[in-house]
Short mmCIF file of C-alpha atoms in Angstrom, two decimals:
data_model
loop_
_atom_site.label_atom_id
_atom_site.label_comp_id
_atom_site.label_asym_id
_atom_site.label_seq_id
_atom_site.Cartn_x
_atom_site.Cartn_y
_atom_site.Cartn_z
CA MET I 1 50.53 10.01 -87.10
CA GLU I 2 51.66 11.85 -83.90
CA ILE I 3 54.26 10.53 -81.54
CA LYS I 4 51.87 9.60 -79.03
CA ASP I 5 49.87 7.42 -81.21
CA ILE I 6 53.61 5.74 -82.33
CA ILE I 7 54.13 5.11 -78.44
CA TYR I 8 50.17 3.91 -78.41
CA SER I 9 51.19 1.27 -80.91
CA LEU I 10 54.47 0.33 -79.69
CA PHE I 11 52.81 -0.43 -76.32
CA PHE I 12 50.09 -2.78 -77.91
CA PHE I 13 51.63 -4.82 -80.13
CA LEU I 14 54.23 -6.01 -77.04
CA ILE I 15 51.21 -6.27 -74.77
CA ALA I 16 49.45 -8.02 -77.29
CA GLY I 17 52.55 -10.40 -78.40
CA VAL I 18 52.88 -11.45 -74.52
CA LEU I 19 49.84 -12.21 -74.26
CA LEU I 20 49.89 -14.42 -77.35
CA VAL I 21 53.20 -16.29 -76.25
CA SER I 22 52.04 -16.53 -72.34
CA ALA I 23 48.54 -18.13 -73.45
CA LEU I 24 50.24 -20.59 -76.18
CA GLY I 25 52.53 -21.41 -73.17
CA VAL I 26 49.41 -21.79 -71.03
CA VAL I 27 48.52 -24.56 -73.96
CA PHE I 28 51.56 -26.07 -74.46
CA LEU I 29 54.17 -26.02 -71.54
CA HIS I 30 55.00 -28.83 -69.99
CA ARG I 31 54.59 -28.83 -66.72
CA ILE I 32 51.11 -27.75 -65.26
CA VAL I 33 53.42 -25.09 -62.89
CA TYR I 34 54.68 -23.30 -66.21
CA SER I 35 51.15 -23.28 -67.35
CA ALA I 36 50.08 -21.43 -64.22
CA VAL I 37 52.39 -18.55 -63.92
CA ALA I 38 51.99 -17.98 -67.93
CA MET I 39 48.62 -17.11 -66.95
CA ILE I 40 49.29 -14.59 -64.33
CA LEU I 41 51.59 -12.94 -67.10
CA ALA I 42 48.43 -13.51 -69.78
CA PHE I 43 45.94 -11.96 -67.28
CA LEU I 44 48.12 -9.30 -66.47
CA SER I 45 48.62 -8.62 -70.13
CA VAL I 46 44.84 -8.58 -70.62
CA ALA I 47 45.20 -5.60 -67.84
CA GLY I 48 47.34 -3.77 -70.04
CA ILE I 49 45.10 -4.00 -73.06
CA PHE I 50 42.07 -2.63 -70.68
CA VAL I 51 44.78 0.16 -69.72
CA LEU I 52 45.21 1.13 -73.26
CA LEU I 53 41.15 1.68 -73.53
CA ASN I 54 40.85 3.96 -71.25
CA ALA I 55 38.82 1.12 -69.08
CA ASP I 56 41.37 1.53 -65.71
CA PHE I 57 38.73 -0.30 -63.31
CA VAL I 58 38.22 -2.94 -65.51
CA ALA I 59 41.97 -3.31 -65.76
CA VAL I 60 42.94 -3.41 -62.16
CA SER I 61 39.98 -5.67 -61.12
CA GLN I 62 41.29 -8.22 -63.95
CA ILE I 63 44.77 -8.50 -62.20
CA ILE I 64 43.21 -8.65 -58.44
CA ILE I 65 40.57 -10.57 -59.95
CA TYR I 66 41.60 -12.71 -61.96
CA ALA I 67 46.05 -12.52 -62.05
CA VAL I 68 45.98 -12.75 -58.25
CA GLY I 69 42.07 -14.31 -57.32
CA ILE I 70 41.76 -17.82 -59.01
CA THR I 71 45.64 -18.24 -60.44
CA ILE I 72 46.22 -18.52 -56.98
CA VAL I 73 43.47 -21.07 -56.17
CA MET I 74 45.07 -22.79 -59.05
CA ILE I 75 48.48 -23.27 -57.17
CA PHE I 76 47.59 -23.90 -54.41
CA ALA I 77 45.75 -27.03 -55.90
CA ILE I 78 48.86 -27.35 -58.04
CA MET I 79 50.71 -27.79 -54.60
CA LEU I 80 48.89 -29.71 -52.99
CA THR I 81 48.71 -32.33 -55.61
CA GLY I 82 52.37 -32.31 -55.56
CA THR I 83 52.96 -35.96 -56.23
CA ARG I 84 52.31 -35.19 -60.58
CA GLU I 85 53.68 -31.95 -60.83
CA ASP I 86 56.22 -33.76 -62.92
CA LYS I 87 53.81 -35.57 -65.20
CA GLU I 88 54.20 -34.26 -68.79
CA LEU I 89 51.15 -32.84 -70.00
CA TRP I 90 51.14 -33.02 -73.72
CA ILE I 91 47.28 -32.37 -74.91
CA ALA I 92 47.41 -32.82 -78.40
CA LYS I 93 48.52 -36.39 -78.31
CA LYS I 94 44.72 -36.70 -77.05
CA PHE I 95 42.07 -37.42 -79.06
CA ARG I 96 39.79 -35.39 -76.89
CA SER I 97 42.18 -32.36 -77.89
CA ILE I 98 41.35 -32.46 -81.06
CA VAL I 99 37.88 -31.92 -80.48
CA ALA I 100 38.47 -29.08 -77.83
CA LEU I 101 40.36 -27.32 -80.53
CA GLY I 102 37.80 -27.65 -83.39
CA SER I 103 35.10 -26.61 -81.75
CA ALA I 104 36.93 -23.76 -80.01
CA GLY I 105 38.24 -22.81 -83.52
CA LEU I 106 34.51 -23.03 -85.08
CA LEU I 107 33.74 -21.02 -82.00
CA PHE I 108 36.33 -18.48 -82.84
CA LEU I 109 35.89 -18.54 -86.68
CA THR I 110 31.91 -17.80 -85.65
CA ILE I 111 32.49 -15.00 -83.98
CA ILE I 112 34.81 -13.45 -86.46
CA VAL I 113 31.91 -13.96 -89.41
CA SER I 114 29.53 -13.10 -87.16
CA SER I 115 31.18 -9.59 -86.61
CA ILE I 116 32.29 -9.31 -89.83
CA LEU I 117 28.75 -9.25 -91.21
CA ALA I 118 26.38 -7.88 -88.36
CA THR I 119 25.98 -3.84 -88.50
CA PHE I 120 26.81 -2.83 -84.71
CA ALA I 121 25.72 0.82 -84.30
CA LEU I 122 29.12 1.37 -82.71
CA GLN I 123 29.48 5.30 -81.20
CA GLN I 124 32.77 6.53 -80.93
CA PRO I 125 31.87 8.56 -78.08
CA SER I 126 33.19 12.28 -78.21
CA ASP I 127 37.14 13.78 -77.49
CA GLU I 128 34.94 15.34 -74.22
CA VAL I 129 33.74 11.84 -73.31
CA ILE I 130 37.84 10.57 -73.35
CA GLN I 131 39.52 13.15 -71.52
CA ARG I 132 36.68 13.07 -69.05
CA LEU I 133 37.70 9.18 -68.84
CA GLN I 134 40.55 9.77 -69.15
CA THR I 135 41.06 12.23 -66.14
CA GLU I 136 38.41 10.87 -63.45
CA GLY I 137 38.52 7.11 -64.72
CA THR I 138 35.58 5.05 -65.02
CA THR I 139 35.18 4.06 -61.52
CA SER I 140 31.40 6.29 -60.94
CA THR I 141 30.42 5.76 -64.54
CA ILE I 142 30.02 1.99 -63.65
CA GLY I 143 29.28 2.21 -60.30
CA ASN I 144 26.40 4.28 -61.40
CA ALA I 145 25.62 2.11 -63.84
CA LEU I 146 25.85 -1.00 -61.91
CA LEU I 147 23.40 0.54 -59.45
CA THR I 148 20.63 2.01 -61.84
CA THR I 149 20.29 0.48 -65.00
CA TYR I 150 21.99 -2.79 -64.34
CA VAL I 151 20.76 -3.37 -60.76
CA LEU I 152 18.86 -6.34 -61.26
CA PRO I 153 21.10 -8.43 -63.58
CA PHE I 154 23.69 -6.71 -61.36
CA GLU I 155 21.60 -8.66 -57.75
CA VAL I 156 21.43 -12.03 -60.32
CA LEU I 157 24.80 -12.40 -60.32
CA SER I 158 25.59 -12.10 -56.78
CA LEU I 159 22.84 -14.42 -55.54
CA LEU I 160 24.98 -16.96 -58.28
CA LEU I 161 28.09 -15.88 -56.38
CA LEU I 162 26.36 -16.61 -52.86
CA ALA I 163 25.21 -19.73 -53.73
CA ALA I 164 28.11 -20.95 -54.71
CA ILE I 165 30.15 -19.95 -51.20
CA ILE I 166 27.18 -21.81 -49.52
CA GLY I 167 27.74 -24.90 -52.13
CA ALA I 168 31.44 -24.63 -51.00
CA VAL I 169 30.13 -24.36 -47.26
CA VAL I 170 27.83 -27.74 -47.72
CA ILE I 171 30.81 -29.51 -48.89
CA ALA I 172 32.89 -28.89 -46.52
CA ILE I 173 30.55 -29.65 -43.45
CA LYS I 174 30.22 -33.37 -45.77
CA ASN I 175 34.04 -34.29 -45.30
CA LYS I 176 34.53 -32.71 -41.99
CA GLU I 177 31.70 -35.43 -40.72
CA SER I 178 32.50 -38.47 -42.75
CA LYS I 179 35.93 -37.94 -41.35
CA SER I 180 34.52 -37.89 -37.78
CA GLN I 181 33.04 -41.05 -38.52
CA MET L 1 53.39 7.52 -93.08
CA PHE L 2 55.40 8.13 -90.06
CA ASP L 3 55.67 11.88 -88.55
CA LEU L 4 59.00 11.86 -87.23
CA SER L 5 59.71 15.51 -86.92
CA PHE L 6 58.75 15.39 -83.33
CA THR L 7 60.77 17.90 -81.10
CA LEU L 8 62.55 17.31 -78.24
CA ASN L 9 59.87 18.77 -76.37
CA ASP L 10 57.74 15.55 -77.46
CA ILE L 11 60.38 13.01 -76.04
CA PHE L 12 60.50 15.30 -72.67
CA ALA L 13 56.63 14.86 -72.26
CA PHE L 14 57.25 11.43 -72.46
CA ILE L 15 60.30 10.21 -70.35
CA TRP L 16 59.33 13.08 -67.96
CA PRO L 17 56.82 10.94 -66.06
CA VAL L 18 59.63 8.41 -65.18
CA ILE L 19 61.78 10.67 -63.94
CA PRO L 20 60.17 10.81 -60.13
CA PHE L 21 59.70 7.07 -60.31
CA ILE L 22 63.35 6.05 -60.67
CA GLY L 23 64.32 8.89 -57.43
CA VAL L 24 61.63 7.06 -55.44
CA ALA L 25 63.13 3.90 -56.58
CA ALA L 26 66.68 5.05 -55.05
CA LEU L 27 65.25 6.14 -52.29
CA LEU L 28 64.06 2.69 -51.40
CA VAL L 29 67.22 1.39 -50.92
CA PHE L 30 68.41 4.31 -48.32
CA VAL L 31 64.53 3.47 -46.51
CA VAL L 32 65.03 0.10 -46.31
CA ILE L 33 68.72 0.51 -44.83
CA PHE L 34 67.57 3.39 -42.39
CA LEU L 35 64.61 1.15 -41.07
CA VAL L 36 66.51 -1.88 -40.60
CA LEU L 37 68.72 -0.31 -38.58
CA MET L 38 65.83 1.71 -36.67
CA GLU L 39 64.37 -1.46 -36.23
CA ARG L 40 67.63 -3.19 -34.27
CA LYS L 41 68.41 0.26 -32.38
CA VAL L 42 64.80 0.32 -30.79
CA LEU L 43 64.16 -2.96 -30.48
CA ALA L 44 67.68 -2.89 -28.13
CA TRP L 45 66.36 0.02 -26.45
CA LEU L 46 62.82 -1.37 -25.59
CA THR L 47 64.42 -5.34 -24.72
CA ILE L 48 67.14 -2.88 -22.66
CA ARG L 49 69.73 -4.23 -24.87
CA LYS L 50 72.91 -2.38 -26.73
CA GLY L 51 72.04 -3.52 -30.53
CA PRO L 52 74.12 -2.93 -33.27
CA ASN L 53 77.41 -0.55 -31.46
CA ARG L 54 80.32 -1.22 -33.51
CA VAL L 55 80.34 -0.32 -37.03
CA GLY L 56 80.68 3.17 -37.40
CA PRO L 57 79.75 6.00 -35.35
CA GLY L 58 77.60 4.44 -32.25
CA GLY L 59 76.51 1.33 -34.83
CA TRP L 60 75.08 3.73 -37.71
CA LEU L 61 76.92 2.09 -40.18
CA GLN L 62 75.83 -1.43 -38.96
CA THR L 63 73.21 -2.26 -41.99
CA PHE L 64 75.50 -0.48 -44.80
CA ALA L 65 77.80 -3.23 -44.29
CA ASP L 66 75.07 -5.56 -44.12
CA ALA L 67 74.00 -4.53 -47.63
CA ILE L 68 77.05 -4.73 -49.02
CA LYS L 69 77.70 -8.31 -47.45
CA LEU L 70 74.23 -9.57 -48.83
CA LEU L 71 75.58 -8.40 -52.55
CA PHE L 72 78.88 -10.58 -52.15
CA LYS L 73 77.72 -13.42 -51.67
CA GLU L 74 77.92 -16.40 -53.12
CA ASP L 75 74.14 -17.70 -54.55
CA ILE L 76 73.84 -20.57 -53.60
CA MET L 77 70.75 -23.41 -55.27
CA SER L 78 70.23 -26.94 -54.25
CA SER L 79 70.53 -29.56 -57.01
CA GLU L 80 66.59 -30.58 -56.83
CA THR L 81 65.13 -27.10 -56.92
CA ASN L 82 62.92 -25.36 -59.65
CA LYS L 83 65.77 -23.53 -61.13
CA ILE L 84 63.60 -20.92 -63.54
CA LEU L 85 60.82 -20.58 -60.75
CA PHE L 86 63.27 -19.89 -58.19
CA THR L 87 64.86 -17.24 -60.08
CA LEU L 88 61.20 -15.40 -60.66
CA ALA L 89 59.75 -15.64 -57.53
CA PRO L 90 62.32 -12.91 -55.51
CA ILE L 91 61.52 -10.62 -58.60
CA VAL L 92 57.63 -11.28 -58.93
CA VAL L 93 57.92 -10.36 -54.81
CA PHE L 94 59.68 -7.56 -55.32
CA ALA L 95 58.35 -5.82 -58.24
CA PRO L 96 54.64 -5.01 -57.10
CA VAL L 97 56.25 -3.10 -53.96
CA MET L 98 58.30 -1.08 -56.63
CA VAL L 99 55.30 0.20 -58.54
CA ILE L 100 53.38 0.83 -55.04
CA TYR L 101 55.96 2.95 -54.48
CA GLY L 102 54.95 5.54 -57.34
CA LEU L 103 51.81 5.20 -56.24
CA MET L 104 52.20 7.07 -53.00
CA PRO L 105 52.02 11.03 -52.80
CA PHE L 106 54.88 11.64 -50.67
CA THR L 107 54.13 15.09 -51.02
CA GLU L 108 51.60 17.58 -53.02
CA HIS L 109 53.73 16.68 -56.47
CA LEU L 110 56.06 14.53 -55.60
CA VAL L 111 53.71 11.46 -56.74
CA ALA L 112 54.94 9.46 -59.15
CA ILE L 113 51.82 7.74 -60.90
CA ASN L 114 48.86 9.69 -60.16
CA LEU L 115 46.00 7.74 -61.05
CA ALA L 116 41.92 7.89 -60.76
CA VAL L 117 41.76 4.39 -59.25
CA GLY L 118 45.45 4.69 -57.51
CA LEU L 119 43.76 2.94 -53.99
CA PHE L 120 42.08 0.13 -55.89
CA LEU L 121 45.69 -0.04 -57.64
CA VAL L 122 47.48 -0.71 -54.73
CA PHE L 123 45.77 -3.44 -53.36
CA ALA L 124 45.63 -5.15 -56.58
CA LEU L 125 49.29 -5.15 -56.61
CA SER L 126 49.93 -6.20 -52.69
CA SER L 127 48.22 -9.05 -53.06
CA LEU L 128 50.61 -10.34 -56.77
CA THR L 129 53.63 -10.04 -54.27
CA THR L 130 51.44 -13.38 -52.75
CA VAL L 131 52.07 -15.39 -55.95
CA GLY L 132 55.70 -14.31 -55.67
CA ILE L 133 55.79 -16.25 -52.14
CA VAL L 134 53.48 -19.15 -52.96
CA LEU L 135 55.95 -19.97 -55.99
CA ALA L 136 59.30 -18.97 -53.48
CA GLY L 137 57.93 -21.51 -51.56
CA TRP L 138 56.94 -24.57 -53.83
CA SER L 139 60.17 -23.83 -56.04
CA SER L 140 62.74 -24.50 -53.38
CA ASN L 141 61.08 -28.13 -52.96
CA ASN L 142 61.74 -28.09 -49.03
CA LYS L 143 58.73 -28.54 -46.56
CA TYR L 144 59.70 -25.72 -44.32
CA SER L 145 59.92 -23.27 -47.27
CA LEU L 146 56.16 -24.77 -48.50
CA LEU L 147 54.84 -24.90 -45.78
CA GLY L 148 55.83 -21.11 -45.23
CA GLY L 149 54.40 -20.49 -48.12
CA MET L 150 50.95 -21.97 -47.94
CA ARG L 151 50.70 -20.45 -44.27
CA SER L 152 51.66 -16.81 -46.02
CA ALA L 153 49.08 -17.39 -48.88
CA ALA L 154 46.22 -18.01 -46.28
CA GLN L 155 47.10 -15.68 -44.27
CA ALA L 156 47.43 -12.67 -46.68
CA ILE L 157 44.08 -13.79 -48.09
CA SER L 158 41.66 -13.71 -45.12
CA TYR L 159 43.86 -10.57 -44.08
CA GLU L 160 42.67 -9.01 -47.38
CA ILE L 161 39.38 -9.13 -46.79
CA PRO L 162 38.58 -7.36 -43.57
CA LEU L 163 41.38 -4.52 -45.12
CA VAL L 164 39.79 -3.71 -48.40
CA ILE L 165 36.10 -3.23 -46.71
CA ALA L 166 38.13 -0.95 -43.79
CA VAL L 167 39.76 0.80 -46.93
CA LEU L 168 36.12 0.89 -48.73
CA SER L 169 34.49 3.46 -45.81
CA ILE L 170 37.40 6.01 -47.01
CA ALA L 171 36.59 5.81 -50.47
CA VAL L 172 32.87 6.40 -48.96
CA LEU L 173 34.12 9.15 -47.14
CA ALA L 174 36.82 10.90 -50.24
CA GLY L 175 33.99 10.07 -53.08
CA SER L 176 37.14 9.28 -54.86
CA LEU L 177 39.76 6.55 -55.15
CA ASN L 178 42.99 9.00 -56.33
CA MET L 179 44.97 8.97 -53.22
CA ILE L 180 46.07 12.95 -53.76
CA ASP L 181 42.01 13.49 -53.59
CA ILE L 182 41.92 11.49 -50.23
CA VAL L 183 44.54 13.37 -48.89
CA LYS L 184 43.39 16.79 -49.84
CA ALA L 185 39.69 16.02 -48.74
CA GLN L 186 41.76 15.56 -45.26
CA GLY L 187 43.59 19.09 -45.43
CA GLY L 188 41.62 21.31 -42.81
CA GLY L 189 43.81 20.10 -39.58
CA ILE L 190 44.07 17.11 -37.15
CA PHE L 191 39.89 16.81 -36.99
CA THR L 192 39.47 16.54 -40.44
CA TRP L 193 41.58 12.95 -40.49
CA ASN L 194 39.46 10.20 -41.44
CA MET L 195 40.45 9.17 -38.36
CA TRP L 196 37.52 9.98 -36.40
CA PRO L 197 34.58 9.04 -38.70
CA ALA L 198 36.07 5.59 -39.42
CA PHE L 199 38.01 4.62 -35.91
CA ILE L 200 37.34 1.26 -36.02
CA GLY L 201 38.47 1.01 -39.31
CA PHE L 202 41.68 2.72 -38.39
CA ILE L 203 42.14 -0.11 -36.27
CA VAL L 204 41.30 -2.69 -38.07
CA LEU L 205 43.27 -1.43 -41.23
CA PHE L 206 46.87 -1.06 -38.87
CA ILE L 207 46.24 -4.88 -37.66
CA CYS L 208 45.80 -5.76 -41.19
CA CYS L 209 48.57 -4.16 -42.41
CA ILE L 210 50.66 -5.80 -40.12
CA ALA L 211 49.31 -9.22 -40.52
CA GLU L 212 50.06 -8.67 -44.32
CA VAL L 213 53.79 -8.01 -43.84
CA ASN L 214 54.50 -11.21 -41.43
CA ARG L 215 55.58 -9.15 -38.50
CA ILE L 216 54.82 -10.50 -34.81
CA PRO L 217 52.23 -11.28 -33.79
CA PHE L 218 51.11 -12.28 -37.17
CA ASP L 219 54.78 -13.65 -38.41
CA LEU L 220 53.41 -17.42 -38.39
CA PRO L 221 55.39 -17.88 -42.61
CA GLU L 222 58.46 -17.34 -41.00
CA ALA L 223 58.18 -18.31 -37.74
CA GLU L 224 62.36 -19.24 -37.13
CA SER L 225 61.32 -21.47 -34.43
CA GLU L 226 59.07 -23.89 -36.31
CA LEU L 227 59.75 -23.38 -39.74
CA VAL L 228 63.66 -22.25 -39.98
CA SER L 229 62.35 -19.42 -41.81
CA GLY L 230 59.51 -19.77 -43.96
CA TYR L 231 59.54 -19.17 -47.68
CA ASN L 232 63.29 -18.08 -47.92
CA THR L 233 64.74 -20.81 -45.76
CA GLU L 234 66.54 -21.58 -49.50
CA TYR L 235 67.23 -18.54 -50.46
CA SER L 236 70.63 -17.28 -50.33
CA GLY L 237 72.73 -13.86 -51.83
CA MET L 238 71.21 -11.52 -54.14
CA LYS L 239 68.19 -13.32 -54.70
CA PHE L 240 67.45 -13.24 -50.24
CA ALA L 241 68.40 -9.10 -50.47
CA LEU L 242 65.26 -8.77 -52.88
CA PHE L 243 62.70 -10.73 -50.52
CA PHE L 244 64.69 -8.56 -47.53
CA LEU L 245 64.41 -5.53 -49.47
CA ALA L 246 60.72 -6.30 -50.12
CA GLU L 247 59.33 -7.12 -46.96
CA TYR L 248 61.05 -3.90 -45.64
CA ALA L 249 60.10 -2.00 -48.23
CA ALA L 250 56.47 -2.94 -47.71
CA MET L 251 56.39 -2.10 -43.93
CA PHE L 252 57.33 1.73 -44.77
CA ILE L 253 54.39 1.53 -47.70
CA ILE L 254 52.27 0.13 -45.61
CA SER L 255 53.10 3.19 -43.20
CA VAL L 256 52.52 5.26 -45.96
CA LEU L 257 49.36 3.86 -46.89
CA ILE L 258 47.93 3.79 -43.45
CA VAL L 259 49.20 7.42 -42.75
CA THR L 260 47.65 9.00 -46.27
CA LEU L 261 44.34 6.86 -45.43
CA PHE L 262 43.64 7.82 -41.94
CA LEU L 263 45.44 10.64 -40.51
CA GLY L 264 45.88 13.22 -43.01
CA GLY L 265 48.99 11.92 -45.62
CA TYR L 266 51.11 14.81 -45.80
CA THR L 267 48.86 17.78 -44.91
CA SER L 268 49.66 19.97 -41.73
CA PRO L 269 47.98 18.40 -38.05
CA LEU L 270 47.51 22.28 -37.52
CA GLY L 271 45.39 23.16 -40.53
CA PHE L 272 47.55 25.64 -41.89
CA TYR L 273 51.81 25.40 -43.15
CA LEU L 274 54.33 27.42 -40.72
CA THR L 275 55.71 28.06 -44.19
CA GLN L 276 54.14 30.50 -46.57
CA ILE L 277 57.06 30.15 -49.71
CA PRO L 278 55.21 27.48 -52.12
CA ALA L 279 59.03 25.83 -52.20
CA LEU L 280 59.18 25.69 -48.76
CA ILE L 281 55.32 24.62 -48.71
CA HIS L 282 56.57 21.48 -50.15
CA ILE L 283 59.55 20.07 -48.01
CA GLU L 284 57.43 20.77 -45.50
CA GLN L 285 54.65 18.56 -46.45
CA ALA L 286 57.40 16.06 -46.96
CA PHE L 287 58.26 16.25 -43.14
CA TRP L 288 54.59 15.73 -41.95
CA LEU L 289 54.42 12.79 -43.86
CA VAL L 290 57.53 11.52 -42.74
CA ALA L 291 56.80 12.73 -39.13
CA LYS L 292 53.19 10.60 -38.98
CA VAL L 293 55.51 7.45 -40.96
CA TYR L 294 57.81 7.34 -38.58
CA THR L 295 55.78 7.29 -36.21
CA ILE L 296 53.50 4.60 -36.89
CA ILE L 297 56.55 2.43 -38.19
CA PHE L 298 57.63 2.69 -34.44
CA THR L 299 54.68 1.77 -33.03
CA ILE L 300 54.63 -1.36 -35.39
CA ILE L 301 58.17 -1.73 -33.97
CA TRP L 302 57.18 -1.46 -30.37
CA ILE L 303 54.32 -4.45 -30.79
CA ARG L 304 57.00 -6.14 -32.05
CA ALA L 305 58.62 -6.50 -28.88
CA THR L 306 55.82 -6.86 -26.66
CA LEU L 307 53.30 -8.94 -28.18
CA PRO L 308 54.06 -13.38 -28.74
CA ARG L 309 53.07 -15.05 -31.78
CA LEU L 310 49.07 -16.30 -32.52
CA ARG L 311 48.47 -19.71 -33.39
CA ALA L 312 47.40 -20.97 -36.64
CA ASP L 313 43.62 -21.27 -35.90
CA GLN L 314 43.90 -17.85 -33.91
CA LEU L 315 44.82 -16.30 -36.45
CA MET L 316 42.49 -17.65 -38.49
CA ALA L 317 39.60 -16.83 -36.48
CA PHE L 318 40.13 -13.53 -35.60
CA SER L 319 40.62 -12.42 -39.36
CA TRP L 320 36.79 -13.92 -39.61
CA LYS L 321 35.30 -13.65 -36.63
CA PHE L 322 36.45 -10.43 -35.56
CA LEU L 323 38.25 -8.24 -38.08
CA LEU L 324 35.46 -8.76 -40.80
CA PRO L 325 32.52 -8.44 -38.79
CA MET L 326 34.29 -4.99 -37.03
CA ALA L 327 35.21 -3.63 -40.69
CA LEU L 328 31.70 -4.36 -42.07
CA GLY L 329 29.81 -2.54 -38.59
CA ASN L 330 32.81 0.18 -39.77
CA LEU L 331 31.08 0.32 -43.16
CA VAL L 332 27.74 0.46 -42.19
CA ILE L 333 28.57 3.62 -39.45
CA VAL L 334 30.86 6.08 -41.77
CA SER L 335 28.06 5.37 -44.38
CA VAL L 336 25.37 6.46 -42.07
CA ILE L 337 27.75 9.81 -41.41
CA LYS L 338 28.24 10.49 -44.73
CA PHE L 339 25.10 10.39 -45.38
CA LEU L 340 24.16 12.49 -42.67
CA GLY L 341 26.95 15.48 -44.01
CA GLN L 342 25.08 15.51 -46.88
CA LEU L 343 22.06 15.99 -45.85
#
């Protein structure tokens, strides 16, 4: 084991530890704002894991979309419903949270079992490819794949986002009309 | 299992990338202190006032005195604030700004973190500061702070979209997201700068950058006459100093960013370097960068001294109805130019 590998695993366990603690924090923290902040930390740790896997473009996308874009909308929503900020959220006391825990655990077990049983055609990329990705980054590879091989799924996904935007506009217009009446 | 017989060289190879970063971080404080002084001096000159003129020769030590005062001030926290988030917010605002400093190419070799996706990471990190500002506004438990934080987040999100689309045209022109590659593509003097093919993008980016750092005419999040001081109303002492530092550091960074993306970065506008000795070329590159950056900063201060503040609805309409179509049009023009150039 070279020093490079030691540092690599040191960083991996550090980031994975932060990820686990902050993910537990999202679920178990009492105040909803703390959960949101813990979620930012969890998303950033996931970005860190992506960096360790040489997926730099995905890591940065993770920060800009999940750690900032999505959580800021959530924090906005929390701030706008500020009167309930101090309500304690202890989800484990409810029956429905046991159901949620059970189904999530079942899904997790299914994934674990199927990934153990299935034989993936895992192909370790050659050192040359890894070297190229480390110096040039993955942006052009992802861009080429999205606009050639996977252009149809990509366009269908963007159609979904377009539908969501139009839906949001429709809801906003409705509210405006009802207010003026 | 562990082979611990690594040499000093291995350790050095691991520590080496960190050293320029520490240097750049130390630079940050001095840059900000000078920037504050420069702003006050230039504003005084533009509005025919005297400006700082008591501390030191010609008032040049005024901001050093201000900095020392801020560091020794009492750290006050009102009893109704959310203590944890109140303390966390200035750190969340300041830390990303610090990292962005490391991503900026100051000369050909003085770039602490040279990444293939450097440009993309700059925008990801700069949007992270918005979270800190919102948290600061919320945790202060003060209506002015909350309004300032909300305004700031709304403004940052609205202006980020034309900003990123304008920057996209640079990625098209350079064919890379690496900051050094972007600068090298404009290395042939003033006429190879990205400013010419992407001129509309340059204007859009300039306006958006002023809005991103909340300066006049886009300073609604901290409008003194309406919101006391916006999201940092409740802050004092060291925590306030962090906000202040981050704000002026961000102003310096966006100027470096504008120069790097559109004005040829550290390269000479003449197309060749005046000095031929490698060590001196290094210094000359730093000179050109600093000269260009302070031209941009002077323009930003000039705008501050000239224009009044926008209204909130004007701010949003300007971003969505004017800047966004302009940025998209710029992207189309730049793509056509790039396509024709490749024929």
